Each structure stands twice: as C-alpha cells, then as structure tokens.
CSV table of C-alpha atoms and ligand atoms in Angstrom, one decimal:
chain,number,residue,atom,x,y,z
A,1,MET,CA,106.2,-56.0,93.3
A,2,LYS,CA,102.9,-58.0,91.4
A,3,THR,CA,99.7,-55.1,90.4
A,4,VAL,CA,96.8,-56.9,91.4
A,5,ASP,CA,94.3,-54.5,90.5
A,6,LEU,CA,91.0,-54.5,92.4
A,7,ARG,CA,90.0,-51.0,91.1
A,8,SER,CA,86.6,-51.7,88.8
A,9,ASP,CA,85.9,-54.0,86.7
A,10,THR,CA,86.2,-51.2,83.8
A,11,VAL,CA,90.1,-51.8,83.9
A,12,THR,CA,89.7,-55.8,82.2
A,13,LEU,CA,91.8,-55.4,78.9
A,14,PRO,CA,90.5,-57.3,75.9
A,15,PRO,CA,91.7,-60.6,75.4
A,16,PRO,CA,93.4,-61.2,72.2
A,17,GLU,CA,91.0,-62.7,70.3
A,18,MET,CA,88.5,-60.1,71.2
A,19,ARG,CA,91.5,-58.1,69.8
A,20,ARG,CA,91.6,-59.7,66.3
A,21,ALA,CA,87.7,-60.3,65.7
A,22,ILE,CA,88.4,-56.2,66.4
A,23,ALA,CA,91.1,-56.1,63.9
A,24,GLU,CA,89.3,-58.2,61.4
A,25,ALA,CA,85.4,-56.0,62.3
A,26,GLU,CA,83.9,-55.8,58.9
A,27,LEU,CA,82.8,-52.0,58.9
A,28,GLY,CA,80.7,-49.6,56.9
A,29,ASP,CA,78.7,-45.9,58.6
A,30,ASP,CA,76.7,-46.8,60.8
A,31,VAL,CA,75.4,-44.1,61.1
A,32,PHE,CA,74.0,-44.1,57.9
A,33,GLY,CA,73.0,-47.5,59.5
A,34,GLY,CA,75.0,-49.2,57.3
A,35,ASP,CA,78.2,-51.7,59.5
A,36,PRO,CA,77.4,-54.6,59.6
A,37,THR,CA,79.4,-55.5,63.3
A,38,VAL,CA,77.1,-52.7,65.1
A,39,ASN,CA,73.7,-54.4,62.9
A,40,ARG,CA,74.9,-58.4,64.2
A,41,LEU,CA,75.2,-56.6,68.0
A,42,GLU,CA,72.2,-54.7,68.3
A,43,ALA,CA,70.2,-58.0,67.2
A,44,MET,CA,72.5,-59.6,69.1
A,45,ALA,CA,72.3,-57.9,72.4
A,46,ALA,CA,67.6,-57.4,71.3
A,47,LYS,CA,67.5,-61.3,71.5
A,48,LEU,CA,69.6,-61.7,74.8
A,49,MET,CA,67.2,-59.1,76.9
A,50,GLY,CA,63.3,-60.4,74.9
A,51,LYS,CA,63.7,-57.4,73.1
A,52,GLU,CA,63.1,-55.9,69.6
A,53,ALA,CA,66.3,-53.6,69.0
A,54,SER,CA,68.6,-51.9,71.1
A,55,VAL,CA,71.6,-49.3,70.4
A,56,LEU,CA,75.2,-49.2,70.8
A,57,THR,CA,76.2,-46.7,72.7
A,58,THR,CA,79.2,-44.6,74.0
A,59,SER,CA,79.2,-45.4,77.8
A,60,GLY,CA,76.4,-46.9,80.5
A,61,THR,CA,76.2,-42.8,81.1
A,62,GLN,CA,75.2,-42.7,78.3
A,63,SER,CA,72.8,-45.3,77.8
A,64,ASN,CA,70.7,-44.2,81.2
A,65,LEU,CA,70.2,-41.0,79.4
A,66,THR,CA,69.3,-41.5,76.3
A,67,ALA,CA,66.6,-43.8,77.7
A,68,MET,CA,65.2,-41.3,80.3
A,69,LEU,CA,65.6,-38.4,77.8
A,70,SER,CA,63.5,-41.2,75.5
A,71,HIS,CA,60.5,-42.2,77.8
A,72,CYS,CA,60.3,-38.8,78.8
A,73,GLN,CA,59.8,-35.2,78.4
A,74,ARG,CA,61.7,-32.5,79.7
A,75,GLY,CA,59.9,-31.6,83.2
A,76,ASP,CA,59.4,-34.9,83.6
A,77,GLU,CA,60.0,-36.0,87.2
A,78,VAL,CA,62.0,-40.0,87.2
A,79,ILE,CA,62.1,-42.2,90.3
A,80,VAL,CA,65.7,-43.5,90.8
A,81,GLY,CA,66.7,-44.6,93.7
A,82,ASP,CA,68.5,-43.0,96.4
A,83,GLU,CA,71.8,-45.3,95.7
A,84,SER,CA,71.4,-45.5,92.2
A,85,HIS,CA,74.1,-45.4,90.2
A,86,ILE,CA,72.1,-42.4,88.1
A,87,LEU,CA,71.9,-40.3,91.1
A,88,HIS,CA,75.2,-40.2,92.6
A,89,PHE,CA,78.0,-40.5,89.7
A,90,GLU,CA,76.5,-39.8,85.7
A,91,ALA,CA,77.2,-36.2,86.6
A,92,GLY,CA,74.3,-35.3,86.8
A,93,GLY,CA,72.9,-35.1,84.0
A,94,ALA,CA,69.3,-35.6,83.6
A,95,PHE,CA,69.0,-32.5,85.2
A,96,ALA,CA,71.4,-31.0,83.2
A,97,LEU,CA,70.9,-31.8,80.1
A,98,GLY,CA,67.5,-33.7,80.0
A,99,GLY,CA,65.2,-31.3,82.7
A,100,LEU,CA,64.8,-34.1,84.5
A,101,GLY,CA,63.9,-34.1,87.6
A,102,LEU,CA,65.7,-37.2,89.9
A,103,ARG,CA,62.7,-38.4,92.4
A,104,THR,CA,64.7,-40.1,95.5
A,105,VAL,CA,62.7,-43.6,97.1
A,106,PRO,CA,65.1,-45.4,99.4
A,107,ASN,CA,67.1,-48.4,98.3
A,108,ASP,CA,67.5,-51.6,100.7
A,109,GLU,CA,70.1,-52.3,101.6
A,110,GLN,CA,69.2,-54.8,98.9
A,111,GLY,CA,69.8,-52.3,96.2
A,112,ARG,CA,65.5,-52.7,95.6
A,113,LEU,CA,62.7,-49.8,95.8
A,114,ASP,CA,60.9,-49.8,99.4
A,115,LEU,CA,57.7,-50.1,97.5
A,116,ASP,CA,56.4,-48.0,99.0
A,117,ALA,CA,57.6,-45.3,98.7
A,118,VAL,CA,57.6,-44.7,94.6
A,119,ARG,CA,53.8,-45.4,95.6
A,120,ARG,CA,53.8,-42.7,97.2
A,121,ALA,CA,56.9,-40.5,95.0
A,122,ILE,CA,54.3,-40.9,91.7
A,123,ARG,CA,53.0,-37.4,90.5
A,124,SER,CA,48.3,-37.3,90.6
A,125,GLN,CA,47.3,-35.0,87.3
A,126,ASP,CA,47.4,-32.2,89.5
A,127,VAL,CA,48.5,-28.5,87.9
A,128,HIS,CA,51.1,-27.7,90.9
A,129,PHE,CA,53.7,-31.2,90.4
A,130,PRO,CA,55.3,-32.2,87.8
A,131,PRO,CA,54.9,-34.6,86.0
A,132,THR,CA,55.5,-38.5,86.7
A,133,GLY,CA,57.6,-39.8,83.7
A,134,LEU,CA,59.1,-43.1,84.6
A,135,ILE,CA,60.6,-45.1,87.1
A,136,CYS,CA,64.3,-46.6,86.7
A,137,VAL,CA,65.5,-50.0,89.0
A,138,GLU,CA,69.3,-51.0,89.1
A,139,ASN,CA,70.4,-54.2,88.8
A,140,THR,CA,72.9,-55.6,90.0
A,141,GLN,CA,73.2,-52.6,92.1
A,142,ASN,CA,76.2,-51.0,92.5
A,143,HIS,CA,76.6,-48.7,96.0
A,144,CYS,CA,74.5,-51.5,97.8
A,145,GLY,CA,77.6,-53.7,97.1
A,146,GLY,CA,76.8,-55.8,93.5
A,147,SER,CA,73.8,-56.3,95.0
A,148,VAL,CA,71.4,-59.0,93.1
A,149,VAL,CA,67.6,-57.9,93.2
A,150,GLY,CA,65.7,-60.8,92.6
A,151,GLU,CA,63.0,-61.2,90.2
A,152,GLU,CA,60.2,-61.1,92.7
A,153,HIS,CA,61.1,-57.3,92.9
A,154,MET,CA,61.4,-56.5,89.0
A,155,ALA,CA,57.9,-58.1,89.2
A,156,ALA,CA,57.1,-55.5,91.9
A,157,VAL,CA,58.4,-52.9,90.7
A,158,ARG,CA,56.3,-53.7,87.1
A,159,ALA,CA,53.2,-54.0,88.4
A,160,LEU,CA,53.4,-51.3,90.1
A,161,ALA,CA,54.6,-49.1,86.8
A,162,ASP,CA,51.7,-50.5,85.4
A,163,GLU,CA,49.1,-49.4,88.4
A,164,HIS,CA,50.3,-45.4,87.1
A,165,GLY,CA,50.9,-46.2,83.2
A,166,LEU,CA,54.7,-45.9,83.9
A,167,PRO,CA,57.7,-47.7,82.1
A,168,VAL,CA,60.7,-48.6,83.4
A,169,HIS,CA,64.3,-48.2,82.9
A,170,LEU,CA,66.3,-51.5,84.1
A,171,ASP,CA,69.6,-49.7,84.4
A,172,GLY,CA,71.6,-52.9,83.4
A,173,ALA,CA,75.4,-52.0,83.8
A,174,ARG,CA,76.3,-55.9,85.5
A,175,LEU,CA,72.5,-57.1,84.3
A,176,PHE,CA,75.1,-59.7,83.3
A,177,ASN,CA,76.8,-60.4,87.1
A,178,ALA,CA,73.0,-60.7,88.8
A,179,ALA,CA,71.5,-63.6,85.6
A,180,ILE,CA,74.8,-65.4,86.3
A,181,ALA,CA,73.7,-65.2,89.9
A,182,LEU,CA,70.6,-66.0,89.8
A,183,GLY,CA,70.8,-68.5,87.2
A,184,LEU,CA,68.7,-67.1,84.6
A,185,PRO,CA,68.6,-65.7,81.3
A,186,ALA,CA,69.4,-61.7,81.1
A,187,SER,CA,65.7,-61.8,79.8
A,188,GLN,CA,64.4,-62.8,82.5
A,189,LEU,CA,65.5,-60.1,84.8
A,190,ALA,CA,64.5,-57.1,81.8
A,191,ARG,CA,60.7,-59.0,80.4
A,192,TYR,CA,59.9,-56.6,83.3
A,193,ALA,CA,61.5,-53.4,82.1
A,194,ASP,CA,60.6,-51.5,79.2
A,195,SER,CA,64.5,-50.5,78.0
A,196,VAL,CA,67.5,-52.4,79.9
A,197,SER,CA,71.0,-50.7,79.5
A,198,PHE,CA,74.2,-53.4,79.4
A,199,SER,CA,76.8,-52.8,80.1
A,200,LEU,CA,80.4,-54.0,77.0
A,201,CYS,CA,82.8,-52.5,79.0
A,202,LYS,CA,83.1,-54.3,82.2
A,203,GLY,CA,82.7,-58.3,83.6
A,204,LEU,CA,82.9,-58.2,79.7
A,205,ALA,CA,85.9,-57.0,79.5
A,206,CYS,CA,85.4,-54.8,75.6
A,207,PRO,CA,87.1,-51.2,75.7
A,208,ILE,CA,84.0,-49.3,75.6
A,209,GLY,CA,80.5,-49.6,75.0
A,210,SER,CA,77.4,-50.0,76.1
A,211,VAL,CA,73.7,-51.5,74.6
A,212,VAL,CA,70.1,-50.0,74.8
A,213,CYS,CA,67.7,-52.1,74.0
A,214,GLY,CA,63.7,-52.0,74.0
A,215,SER,CA,60.4,-52.2,71.9
A,216,HIS,CA,61.2,-50.8,67.8
A,217,GLU,CA,59.6,-47.8,68.5
A,218,PHE,CA,61.7,-47.2,71.9
A,219,ILE,CA,65.1,-47.5,69.9
A,220,ARG,CA,64.4,-45.2,67.4
A,221,ARG,CA,63.8,-41.9,69.5
A,222,ALA,CA,66.9,-43.2,71.0
A,223,ARG,CA,68.7,-43.5,68.1
A,224,ARG,CA,67.7,-39.5,68.1
A,225,TYR,CA,68.4,-39.7,71.8
A,226,ARG,CA,72.0,-41.0,70.7
A,227,LYS,CA,72.7,-38.3,68.0
A,228,MET,CA,72.3,-35.3,70.2
A,229,LEU,CA,74.4,-36.6,73.1
A,230,GLY,CA,76.6,-37.0,70.4
A,231,GLY,CA,76.6,-40.8,70.3
A,232,GLY,CA,76.0,-41.3,66.5
A,233,MET,CA,79.3,-42.7,65.8
A,234,ARG,CA,80.8,-43.7,62.1
A,235,GLN,CA,83.2,-46.8,62.0
A,236,ALA,CA,81.8,-48.2,65.8
A,237,GLY,CA,82.3,-51.6,63.8
A,238,ILE,CA,85.8,-51.5,66.1
A,239,ILE,CA,83.4,-51.0,68.8
A,240,ALA,CA,80.8,-53.5,68.3
A,241,ALA,CA,83.2,-56.4,66.7
A,242,ALA,CA,84.5,-56.4,70.8
A,243,GLY,CA,80.7,-56.8,71.4
A,244,VAL,CA,80.1,-59.8,70.0
A,245,TYR,CA,83.1,-61.8,70.6
A,246,ALA,CA,82.0,-60.8,74.8
A,247,LEU,CA,78.5,-61.3,74.7
A,248,GLU,CA,79.2,-65.6,72.6
A,249,ASN,CA,82.5,-66.0,75.0
A,250,MET,CA,82.8,-63.3,77.8
A,251,ILE,CA,79.3,-63.8,80.4
A,252,ASP,CA,79.2,-67.4,81.5
A,253,ARG,CA,82.7,-66.5,82.7
A,254,LEU,CA,81.5,-63.7,85.9
A,255,ALA,CA,81.5,-66.5,87.7
A,256,GLU,CA,84.0,-66.8,88.4
A,257,ASP,CA,85.3,-63.6,89.6
A,258,HIS,CA,81.5,-64.2,91.5
A,259,GLU,CA,83.3,-66.4,93.3
A,260,ASN,CA,86.8,-64.6,93.4
A,261,ALA,CA,84.6,-62.3,94.9
A,262,ARG,CA,83.9,-64.8,97.7
A,263,ALA,CA,87.0,-65.9,98.2
A,264,LEU,CA,88.3,-62.6,98.7
A,265,ALA,CA,86.0,-62.0,100.7
A,266,GLU,CA,86.4,-64.9,103.7
A,267,GLY,CA,90.3,-64.1,103.6
A,268,LEU,CA,89.6,-59.9,103.8
A,269,SER,CA,86.7,-61.2,106.9
A,270,SER,CA,89.0,-62.8,108.2
A,271,ILE,CA,91.9,-60.4,109.6
A,272,PRO,CA,90.7,-58.6,113.0
A,273,GLY,CA,88.8,-55.5,112.8
A,274,VAL,CA,87.5,-56.1,108.9
A,275,VAL,CA,84.2,-56.0,107.8
A,276,LEU,CA,82.2,-56.5,104.8
A,277,ALA,CA,79.6,-54.1,104.5
A,278,PRO,CA,77.8,-55.4,103.0
A,279,PRO,CA,78.7,-59.6,101.9
A,280,PRO,CA,79.4,-60.0,97.9
A,281,GLN,CA,76.7,-61.2,95.9
A,282,SER,CA,78.4,-60.8,93.0
A,283,ASN,CA,82.2,-59.0,91.9
A,284,LEU,CA,82.3,-56.6,94.3
A,285,VAL,CA,83.4,-56.3,97.5
A,286,PHE,CA,83.4,-53.4,100.4
A,287,VAL,CA,84.8,-53.4,103.1
A,288,THR,CA,85.5,-50.9,106.5
A,289,ALA,CA,88.5,-51.7,108.9
A,290,GLN,CA,88.4,-50.8,112.5
A,291,GLY,CA,90.6,-48.4,113.3
A,292,TRP,CA,92.0,-47.3,109.9
A,293,ASP,CA,91.5,-44.2,108.4
A,294,LEU,CA,90.5,-46.0,104.8
A,295,GLY,CA,92.5,-43.2,102.5
A,296,LYS,CA,95.7,-44.5,104.4
A,297,LEU,CA,95.3,-48.3,104.5
A,298,MET,CA,94.4,-48.2,100.9
A,299,LEU,CA,97.6,-46.1,100.1
A,300,ARG,CA,99.4,-48.7,101.7
A,301,LEU,CA,97.8,-51.2,100.1
A,302,GLY,CA,98.2,-49.5,96.9
A,303,GLY,CA,102.2,-49.6,98.2
A,304,GLN,CA,102.4,-53.2,97.6
A,305,GLY,CA,100.3,-53.3,94.2
A,306,ILE,CA,97.4,-54.1,95.3
A,307,LEU,CA,94.7,-50.6,93.8
A,308,CYS,CA,91.0,-50.6,95.6
A,309,LEU,CA,88.4,-47.2,95.6
A,310,ASP,CA,87.2,-46.1,98.3
A,311,GLU,CA,83.5,-45.3,98.0
A,312,GLY,CA,81.6,-43.4,100.0
A,313,GLY,CA,84.0,-44.3,103.6
A,314,ARG,CA,84.4,-48.3,102.1
A,315,ILE,CA,87.1,-50.1,100.9
A,316,ARG,CA,86.0,-51.5,96.6
A,317,MET,CA,87.2,-54.4,95.2
A,318,VAL,CA,86.2,-55.5,92.1
A,319,THR,CA,87.6,-59.4,90.4
A,320,HIS,CA,86.8,-59.4,87.1
A,321,TYR,CA,88.6,-60.6,83.7
A,322,GLY,CA,92.8,-60.8,84.4
A,323,ILE,CA,92.4,-61.4,88.2
A,324,ASP,CA,92.4,-64.7,89.4
A,325,ARG,CA,92.2,-66.7,92.6
A,326,ASP,CA,96.5,-65.9,93.7
A,327,ASP,CA,95.5,-62.9,93.0
A,328,VAL,CA,93.1,-61.9,95.8
A,329,GLU,CA,94.4,-64.8,97.8
A,330,HIS,CA,97.3,-62.4,97.7
A,331,ALA,CA,95.6,-59.4,97.9
A,332,ALA,CA,93.8,-60.8,100.9
A,333,ALA,CA,97.0,-61.9,103.0
A,334,VAL,CA,99.1,-58.3,101.5
A,335,THR,CA,96.3,-56.9,103.8
A,336,ARG,CA,96.2,-58.8,106.7
A,337,SER,CA,99.9,-57.7,107.3
A,338,LEU,CA,99.1,-54.2,106.0
A,339,VAL,CA,96.1,-54.4,109.1
A,340,ALA,CA,98.0,-56.6,111.1
A,341,ALA,CA,101.2,-54.4,110.9
A,342,GLY,CA,98.5,-51.4,112.7
A,343,ALA,CA,98.0,-47.6,111.6
B,1,PLP,C1,75.2,-49.3,87.1
B,1,PLP,C2,75.2,-48.5,87.3
B,1,PLP,N1,74.8,-48.1,85.5
B,1,PLP,C3,75.7,-47.0,85.4
B,1,PLP,C4,77.0,-47.4,85.2
B,1,PLP,C5,78.0,-46.0,84.0
B,1,PLP,O1,78.8,-47.2,83.1
B,1,PLP,P1,80.1,-46.0,81.9
B,1,PLP,O2,81.2,-45.8,83.5
B,1,PLP,O3,80.7,-46.7,80.9
B,1,PLP,O4,79.4,-44.5,81.6
B,1,PLP,C6,78.3,-47.7,86.2
B,1,PLP,C7,79.2,-48.0,85.8
B,1,PLP,O5,79.9,-48.4,86.7
B,1,PLP,C8,76.7,-48.4,87.1
B,1,PLP,O6,77.6,-49.0,87.8
C-alpha cells in the first residue's frame, strides 16, 4: 500500500546531499564558539534575515522562548495572537519557565493581529499592571491555516510597537513559505521585527534545528538563555551542516509545496461535503467533512495509507519535500472514495 504522510512538514527526511553534508561537516565545540559550520550557518541566517547576528537552537519552541526571555524581564506580559503557536503549542514555557504572562489579542482568519486590541492590551505605566514587554507576530500563521501575513500588517505592527517603545518578535517558523508566497525576500518581512526565528526542520527538510536572529546585543543575551534552556550544543555542526545545505538549496522549492497544496485543496474541495477551512495560502491544507466524525474519517484515511492530523476540529494535511503531485492526487482520490462510501 502506498503511504502518503501529510501530517506535517516536520516528517521530511533529509535529501541524500544533505546527509552527505552532515557526514562531511567540519566540527568544533560550539559552546566555546569553535564550530566553523555553526558559525557559517549563523552568519548565513543573519544575512538572509537582514539582521546582525543569529544563534542556532534545537527547535522552534526553544527559539521562541529564548527570544521572549531575551526581550523581557520576569513578570512582563507578552502580547500574542489568540491562535498563536506560542500560546497553544509550546507547553506554556513562557509562563512555566519564563515567568511571563501571555496576553492574547484576536487573530483574524488571515493570521493578522487585531491592532485595536493590541493597542488596548499595551499596559500604561502603573504600579498595578504587569509591564508589557513584547509583541509577537507569527508568519505564516499555522493555526489560521498557514495564512500568509502581508508586509503591510508587519509594518503596522512595527509602527504600533514603536509608538510604545516595544520590541517585536516574529515567529517565522515557516517564514520562507510566507516569503515565497509573497514573492519577497524573507528579510523584507523580518525587517519589521527586532528578532525573528525560523525553522530548519520543517519545509527546509533538516532533521533538527531552528535559528533566532537579531542585533548583536540581542543575540549575546539569547546565547545565555539558550544555554539556560539546555540548548548549548557541542559539535552542533552536524546540525548546522544540514541547515547550510537547506539555506542554499531548499528555499526556492517551497513553491512546489504550495502548488501541491493548491492541487490537493482543489481535489478535496470537489468532493461533496468536504469544505476547505480555509483555502490554503501556503503548504497547510485544512478541511472539514460534513456528516463525518473527523476522527473516524482520519482513521479510515490512515487505514488507506493517507496520514493526516486532527487540528482544532479540522483535518490538517501538509505538503512538503517528499510529497509530489501524484501523492496529493492519490490522497484526494482516496478521500473521495471513502467519503462516497459514507460514514
Ligand atoms: C508557527 C510555529 N512556531 C513554532 C513552532 C515550533 O517548532 P518546533 O516544533 O521545532 O518546536 C511551530 C511548529 O510547528 C510552528 O508551526
């Protein structure tokens, strides 16, 4: 039976050339600053994001927490979208480990923050209030359907933050997907944020890793917090070599994932009762199926080799390196025959 694993772009396996780059990586002790491959990756990442410096971390979750800790003091409040990854899927690290409050504002279906709500959420200086320390934006916005947040909104968040002297962190786990969708360099989106994190282990197909970028001063603080969070890694060139390969070879091909997501969405939405929730803007496809218990449908799909996830009462299917047009057409055809057969 053919298996099409659409659960996440984190299931990607490294291409053979990436494995070779890992095997041949020049190594040193990165905690001493002595791993040349990590240093190379960090310089490349900073340049791509238009920032002064960057630091390699173990994961997107560690990147976001490292960034929040580096911007804020214990007791501060961080403004995040109510559909943000930081709020829902990062194990409450900001509260539990950082002593930070997460103050939520609505995300609209495009993944944008409600700017009036952000304005209201920013605390005035008053002894009763927790100080506002940071505003976080996510792009692409995972839970809003992989939605692509445009440059205009990024600029508006920046302007509002500047009015109040606040820093902005961009959770750009899939920022290259946003950049490819908009036809812009990633730095054009990152320029509106003081810090930006992006994932190596999602669409870029690395086995591990994420990077946080920002000013020299910010990254100096971030290195200390990364160490505190257990992210000081020794011969991390093993990881960074994959990252270097990915930044050189895996960004442009994300456009294929977006095309495959559109093809998958087209196939699925032509099935009576299947509704896109919402239409895809990048590589994430969300659907509901009228009259179906989605858990049951997913189980049946799994039984036919089509692997997907239940996220927020929707079925999530993600296109990525290793999934081609035949795979998405097969996934849509299997879904069609299961839905036609009935619950
Ligand atoms: C928007 C966003 N931020 C952060 C993360 C966390 O990344 P990781 O799974 O590497 O911790 C994810 C993971 O899916 C994500 O989608």
